[in-house]
Structure formats: C-alpha cells, structure tokens
Amino acid sequence: MEHRTPPPPEPSSPPLTAPPRRTLRGRWIGAVAAVVLAGGAVGCALAYDDVFSDTGDIVRVDQEQDQGQGRPPVRAGDPAVAPADPLTLMPTGPRPELRIAATVPEDGTKVMVTNLEGKKSGFTGRVWLWVPPQYKEPRYAHSGFPVMIALPGGPGYPNNYWMDPHLKLESSISKWSREGSSLPFILAMPVLNPQTDRDGLYWDGSDIPGQPKMGTWLTEDVPDLVRATFRTIASRDGWAFMGSSSGGFAGLKAVLQKPDQFKAVIAGGPDIVPDSRLWNGHPREKAENSPPELAQKLLDRQGPEVYLGFQVGTKGSDIRNRPPIEKFIKQYGVGPVKTKFRVDEGGGHDAYSYVPGMYDGGLIQWISQHMRGPVPTA
C-alpha cells in the first residue's frame, strides 16, 4: 500500500480532557510547530495576526448560530422548524463536545475535534470536523449540507493531517464553494488506522477478521457522529469521500462497497486492491473489500451510479500507481460506474499536490454536479 510514502507532518491536537486555555501565538515554522506551556503540548502554532489562541476551547456550532439570530436552539424533531429541503436531516443528537483544534487563516473558520466512541465498530478515536462559512448563514439555517469524509495517507494515526489548515483543504473548499465550483461540504476527518504504522502495518480501512473494525468506523460511526452534530442530507446524494494514498483506497472501496450510502469519491494516488498483510488467511474477506470485485458486482446489478474521481502525479510512487488506475478505469468505468481521471503534471504522491489537483482537474466540480447542496430559505 502506497501509504508508506512520507505524509505531511502530523499536527498535534489539544488533549480533549484538558480545560480551555489561552496560549501565546507562535509563528509557523515548517508545517507544524508544537507550543509547550506549563509542561503540556497544546496544538499547532500557526502564523496568525491575533495575539491569543482559542485552541482547546469548547465550541457549539448550531447553538451559537441560533442564539445569534434570536431563535431557540434547533432540536431534532421540532415541529416548529420547517426545513428548506425535504431531505434535510436536522442534528439527531446527542451533540458531542467539540474543541477548537485549529483556525483557518483565510476565513477564520474553526477546525474542531472530538473523541468518538464508535458504537458500531467498538473503536474509539479522534475525528476532526469543519463546516463551511455558508453553514452559519441565516438563509441556510434550516438546510442540510453535504458531507465529505477526508482520509489521510501515511500512518493515519493518532492524527488526520487534513485537519492542518496549511494543506488548504478547508480554505479551498471555502473558496471554491463561494465561487460556485464546489458544493459547501462539511468535512469529517477521522483517524484512518487504530494505531501508529510500524513496519508497514495498516488496516486498509476495512473490517479485517480479528482486528479493529476500521471499515465500520469510517462508514458507520463517523457518519453517525456527523448526523448527530450537524444539519445533513438524508440521502446518499449528500455523502462523499476524498483521500490520498491509503486514504484514497479506503474512500474508493467504501463508495463501491456501500453505494446506497455514498455517491462519490476523489482518490489521490490510491492503490486499487487491498494488500495489508493482516489479510493473510482471509482471502474471502479480502475479496469482499477489493475495488475490482466490488465494481464488478455493481455492474452486474446495474447500479446505483457512483462517481469515482482519480488523480495521480507524474513523480515518485504515483508513476507506479498510474497504470493500475488506468486499467481499472478501462475495465470497470462503464455503465453505473462513472469515472474521471486527472494527471497532475509535475505533481507527486502527496497531499500538497492533490488539493489543487481536485480543482485543476475538474474533480471537485464534477462530483458537485452530481451531488446535492444546501437549499436556501425562500
């Protein structure tokens, strides 16, 4: 699995059990700088102009919006709340405790983090969450938003590097959605693996027999968390994945495996077949988590349609990744399996290349055209 390629530096996050604290801002050094105060590491120090950090503070998304507009808090099932879209799903609750993990310098939006005890998988891990600026606009107060689950490559534990604003995933979605090129996606950024990668050990984003159920974690527990916390869309038209390297594989596999729940994926430099050594002795289960086999089953039953966006660079390990991806597209990219392929000239097998490639290759525009966005109040 190509997730062995060195990922961007993993940012640290504030301990979820720590009380809110104020810390002096540091300057950005490289990608991430850990600030240590009073003997405790406290998150990322980014180059912002303000003097104090709110990293670690508790934040309440919908409650703050409701109070600011003089309305009582929106509650699931409240008959007084009329959704602008019949497919809007109001937060199901209970809402988790969210703490600020980072601030997006371009627009001041917050990346939040929570500790999720997965009821279906039995796995407990961190999930970072971000909502686009439109989420707090009054005209969308009663509308659901589409969700993109963003998965990292590399170890994928204990952090998800997409929460780092330096990679510009959040600011890009914000910018593209303002311009009309992308839907204003909510981002959910869970850990990918149950422990730090050692000697090439990873879980393929799957339920491998005898191992933590990372497939259930990614496709059931994480979506349940998002639905509990935010206004979402009650159909697969509002759910997608994106990811790089092993995260791209996991997102691709999830959409093909559960097309009734997820409609699209943007996969950067993914492998096409599962290859964790943890599959040894479990050939049947391995095949059940293999994109070629899953794509063939989707073709055999003639749907539902899925939208698979691929991108690769022209340097490093993406040179090896490209032929299997092209072969997969040629063999399975027909009928309900819709595909789009982008070659990032001069790009490598890294997150820094894949974010701009999503836009330059038309991938984010493409999946946005086939998904459902928020509906403003008339």
XYZ file of C-alpha atoms in Angstrom:
378
model
C 0.000 0.000 0.000
C 1.454 3.339 -1.036
C 0.674 4.900 2.290
C 4.306 4.226 3.207
C 5.167 7.375 1.266
C 6.070 10.041 3.862
C 2.952 12.142 4.504
C 2.843 15.792 5.509
C 3.940 16.374 9.116
C 1.276 15.197 11.540
C -0.056 18.148 13.553
C -0.662 17.738 17.241
C -4.047 18.412 18.778
C -5.013 19.664 22.226
C -5.755 16.934 24.768
C -9.516 16.520 24.755
C -9.597 16.227 28.537
C -7.678 19.448 29.092
C -9.572 22.553 30.216
C -9.746 25.506 27.844
C -6.553 27.509 27.933
C -5.027 30.631 26.432
C -1.595 30.486 24.862
C 0.647 32.964 23.093
C 0.689 32.648 19.318
C 3.879 31.393 17.746
C 4.980 31.747 14.159
C 4.546 28.960 11.630
C 7.795 27.018 11.316
C 7.732 24.455 8.515
C 4.310 22.791 8.511
C 3.626 22.387 12.225
C 5.162 23.753 15.419
C 4.248 22.416 18.839
C 3.897 25.036 21.558
C 4.662 23.875 25.075
C 3.296 25.816 28.027
C 3.147 24.740 31.648
C 4.661 21.414 30.699
C 1.836 20.473 28.262
C 1.789 20.324 24.472
C -1.068 22.372 23.135
C -1.822 22.092 19.452
C -0.500 23.839 16.394
C 1.009 27.284 16.379
C 0.064 28.978 13.142
C 1.101 32.358 11.826
C -1.926 34.484 12.563
C -2.015 38.149 13.439
C -4.024 37.830 16.639
C -2.228 37.574 19.967
C -4.096 34.769 21.700
C -5.158 31.307 20.636
C -8.549 29.745 21.261
C -7.169 26.261 20.618
C -8.739 23.872 23.104
C -11.834 25.999 23.707
C -15.242 24.332 23.560
C -17.358 25.358 20.574
C -21.057 24.829 19.842
C -21.902 25.270 16.199
C -25.692 25.357 15.813
C -26.342 26.692 19.306
C -24.181 29.766 18.668
C -25.929 30.408 15.362
C -29.394 30.079 16.892
C -28.648 32.414 19.774
C -27.076 34.987 17.463
C -30.297 35.133 15.435
C -32.606 35.281 18.446
C -34.017 31.780 17.894
C -34.230 28.924 20.359
C -31.759 26.121 19.644
C -32.740 23.864 16.756
C -33.710 20.445 18.047
C -34.237 17.240 16.114
C -37.932 16.607 15.500
C -39.013 20.125 16.453
C -42.293 20.674 14.521
C -41.724 24.445 14.570
C -38.675 24.065 12.373
C -39.536 23.798 8.685
C -36.564 22.526 6.649
C -35.916 24.348 3.410
C -35.331 20.977 1.758
C -37.425 17.860 2.498
C -34.206 15.837 2.544
C -32.720 17.984 5.300
C -31.878 15.957 8.389
C -31.644 18.146 11.473
C -28.995 17.144 14.059
C -30.069 13.881 15.609
C -28.021 14.342 18.782
C -26.706 13.964 21.280
C -24.118 16.504 20.180
C -20.557 15.659 21.224
C -18.200 18.008 22.987
C -16.221 19.806 20.311
C -12.962 21.649 20.948
C -11.153 24.001 18.623
C -8.117 22.312 17.072
C -7.079 24.978 14.561
C -8.176 28.168 12.839
C -8.283 28.542 9.058
C -6.402 31.816 8.488
C -8.113 32.642 5.195
C -11.610 32.961 6.665
C -11.394 32.402 10.424
C -13.424 29.192 10.396
C -12.560 26.607 13.010
C -11.385 23.033 12.744
C -12.941 21.157 15.663
C -12.021 17.854 17.253
C -13.834 15.298 19.348
C -13.205 11.834 20.707
C -15.655 9.349 19.219
C -16.518 6.058 20.890
C -17.781 4.069 17.933
C -20.938 2.238 18.961
C -20.961 0.013 15.884
C -17.245 -0.661 15.457
C -16.232 -0.644 19.109
C -13.240 1.531 18.174
C -12.518 4.854 19.860
C -10.568 7.549 18.068
C -10.432 11.198 17.173
C -12.457 12.915 14.483
C -11.799 16.442 13.254
C -14.731 18.410 11.867
C -15.108 21.586 9.842
C -18.147 23.401 8.476
C -18.016 25.874 5.586
C -18.895 29.539 6.150
C -22.285 29.031 4.476
C -23.333 26.722 7.305
C -23.776 29.732 9.600
C -25.553 31.929 7.078
C -29.202 32.672 8.023
C -30.502 31.663 4.584
C -29.208 28.113 5.128
C -30.198 27.801 8.796
C -32.836 25.159 8.014
C -30.980 23.301 5.272
C -28.805 20.235 5.309
C -25.261 20.262 3.942
C -23.300 17.628 2.019
C -20.538 15.796 3.838
C -17.100 14.794 2.599
C -15.140 12.313 4.716
C -11.462 13.148 4.151
C -8.967 10.363 4.778
C -5.175 10.688 5.079
C -2.357 8.529 3.867
C 0.647 7.773 5.998
C 0.106 6.369 9.475
C -3.342 7.974 9.717
C -2.992 7.870 13.492
C -3.109 9.495 16.015
C -3.963 12.435 13.731
C -5.542 13.073 10.356
C -3.319 15.536 8.517
C -6.232 17.054 6.590
C -7.120 18.965 9.766
C -3.977 21.042 9.244
C -5.024 24.343 7.563
C -1.554 24.548 5.995
C -2.665 21.913 3.481
C -5.523 24.250 2.493
C -8.260 21.656 2.140
C -10.656 23.700 4.283
C -9.776 27.076 2.749
C -10.005 25.599 -0.755
C -13.493 24.171 -0.165
C -14.452 27.562 1.248
C -13.093 29.430 -1.768
C -14.395 27.005 -4.395
C -17.883 26.957 -2.886
C -18.052 30.756 -2.819
C -17.121 30.768 -6.490
C -19.700 28.101 -7.322
C -17.146 25.476 -8.353
C -17.847 23.183 -5.412
C -20.616 22.410 -3.013
C -20.003 23.752 0.507
C -19.038 20.427 2.052
C -18.865 19.701 5.740
C -15.535 17.927 6.298
C -15.184 14.945 8.635
C -11.561 13.893 9.152
C -11.239 10.719 11.255
C -8.159 8.722 12.090
C -7.667 6.034 9.470
C -5.832 3.352 11.420
C -6.182 2.157 15.031
C -2.513 2.661 15.902
C 0.693 4.149 14.579
C 2.141 2.495 11.487
C 5.039 0.209 12.345
C 6.868 -1.815 9.701
C 4.202 -1.159 7.075
C 1.227 -2.253 9.171
C -2.149 -0.841 8.140
C -5.790 -1.893 8.041
C -6.977 -0.974 4.501
C -9.898 0.969 6.008
C -11.619 -2.385 6.425
C -13.081 -4.862 8.888
C -10.286 -7.431 8.861
C -11.140 -10.525 10.919
C -9.684 -10.325 14.401
C -8.781 -6.639 14.017
C -10.423 -3.327 14.960
C -13.355 -2.735 12.630
C -11.964 0.268 10.778
C -14.362 -0.146 7.863
C -17.356 0.132 10.169
C -15.686 3.046 11.961
C -15.254 5.010 8.729
C -18.588 4.221 7.070
C -20.960 3.928 10.036
C -19.665 5.535 13.221
C -18.181 8.645 11.628
C -21.317 9.416 9.553
C -23.441 8.852 12.672
C -21.298 11.420 14.502
C -21.773 13.974 11.727
C -25.531 13.400 11.645
C -25.704 13.796 15.414
C -23.823 17.088 15.264
C -24.807 18.958 12.104
C -27.612 19.501 9.601
C -27.019 16.948 6.868
C -28.756 15.491 3.817
C -30.795 12.334 4.298
C -29.741 10.596 1.110
C -26.571 9.315 -0.482
C -26.562 12.411 -2.681
C -25.102 14.272 0.287
C -22.235 11.907 1.143
C -18.781 11.537 -0.415
C -15.196 10.608 0.398
C -11.854 12.059 -0.556
C -8.422 10.821 0.365
C -4.802 10.488 -0.542
C -2.800 7.290 -0.874
C -4.173 4.645 1.526
C -6.958 7.076 2.418
C -7.820 7.273 -1.276
C -8.050 3.488 -1.406
C -10.265 3.388 1.688
C -12.620 6.027 0.258
C -12.796 4.314 -3.126
C -13.547 0.985 -1.517
C -16.197 2.496 0.773
C -18.175 4.037 -2.098
C -18.109 0.808 -4.111
C -18.934 -1.305 -1.086
C -21.802 0.874 0.159
C -23.180 2.742 -2.854
C -26.566 3.093 -1.152
C -24.877 5.319 1.449
C -22.155 7.146 -0.504
C -22.206 8.540 -4.016
C -18.749 9.851 -4.879
C -15.052 9.846 -4.084
C -11.949 11.773 -5.088
C -8.972 9.440 -4.637
C -5.417 10.737 -4.930
C -2.789 8.143 -5.824
C -4.734 5.169 -4.440
C -3.882 1.522 -4.637
C -6.603 -0.426 -6.426
C -6.504 -3.661 -4.426
C -6.194 -4.348 -0.675
C -2.737 -5.516 0.305
C -2.388 -5.324 4.083
C -0.559 -8.311 5.491
C -3.376 -8.591 8.028
C -5.497 -10.159 5.270
C -3.282 -13.274 5.324
C -5.520 -16.283 5.926
C -8.675 -14.361 4.995
C -8.940 -14.488 1.180
C -12.741 -14.322 1.074
C -12.929 -11.232 3.262
C -10.090 -9.647 1.313
C -12.011 -10.113 -1.942
C -15.088 -8.556 -0.329
C -13.026 -5.404 0.210
C -11.401 -5.252 -3.223
C -12.499 -2.412 -5.565
C -12.341 -4.523 -8.765
C -14.610 -7.195 -7.291
C -16.920 -4.578 -5.812
C -17.094 -2.657 -9.091
C -17.977 -5.813 -10.977
C -20.822 -6.539 -8.556
C -22.123 -3.009 -9.074
C -22.015 -3.514 -12.838
C -23.773 -6.864 -12.548
C -26.688 -5.368 -10.636
C -26.660 -2.264 -12.840
C -26.375 0.374 -10.165
C -26.753 2.598 -8.352
C -24.489 5.087 -10.107
C -21.277 6.080 -8.349
C -18.801 8.805 -9.300
C -15.146 7.876 -8.906
C -12.607 10.651 -9.401
C -8.941 9.659 -9.598
C -5.788 11.746 -9.685
C -2.103 10.926 -9.851
C 1.092 12.899 -10.106
C 3.951 12.348 -12.513
C 6.662 11.943 -9.887
C 7.545 9.435 -7.203
C 5.346 6.451 -6.445
C 2.442 7.825 -8.489
C 4.368 6.687 -11.552
C 3.683 3.139 -10.346
C 0.132 3.906 -9.277
C -0.981 5.227 -12.650
C -1.121 2.002 -14.746
C -3.345 0.053 -12.303
C -5.706 3.029 -12.026
C -5.942 3.360 -15.808
C -6.551 -0.381 -16.119
C -9.329 -0.196 -13.511
C -10.997 2.713 -15.310
C -10.820 0.947 -18.668
C -12.254 -2.295 -17.328
C -14.880 -1.065 -14.858
C -15.578 2.567 -15.762
C -18.762 1.822 -17.696
C -22.491 1.863 -17.013
C -23.211 2.925 -13.442
C -19.513 3.256 -12.572
C -18.737 6.804 -13.687
C -15.072 7.795 -13.670
C -12.938 10.877 -14.189
C -9.139 10.842 -14.280
C -6.672 13.660 -13.670
C -2.900 13.570 -14.175
C -1.184 16.304 -12.152
C 1.787 17.183 -14.331
C 4.786 17.772 -12.079
C 2.828 16.675 -9.009
C 3.892 13.948 -6.634
C 2.318 11.387 -4.359
C 1.471 13.901 -1.661
C -1.342 15.917 -0.156
C 0.178 19.195 -1.289
C -0.369 18.168 -4.925
C -3.774 16.560 -4.529
C -5.698 19.548 -3.123
C -5.068 21.900 -6.086
C -5.434 18.904 -8.410
C -9.005 18.412 -7.203
C -9.842 21.796 -8.735
C -7.463 21.962 -11.697
C -8.577 18.535 -12.852
C -12.260 19.362 -12.524
C -12.826 16.611 -9.964
C -14.465 18.689 -7.246
C -16.639 20.396 -9.872
C -17.634 17.026 -11.312
C -18.789 15.356 -8.118
C -20.510 18.577 -7.023
C -22.619 18.491 -10.185
C -23.893 15.040 -9.247
C -24.493 15.650 -5.532
C -26.968 17.675 -3.510
C -26.167 21.009 -1.913
C -27.901 23.166 0.694
C -31.155 24.896 -0.197
C -31.657 28.498 0.956
C -34.843 29.560 2.694
C -37.192 31.218 0.252
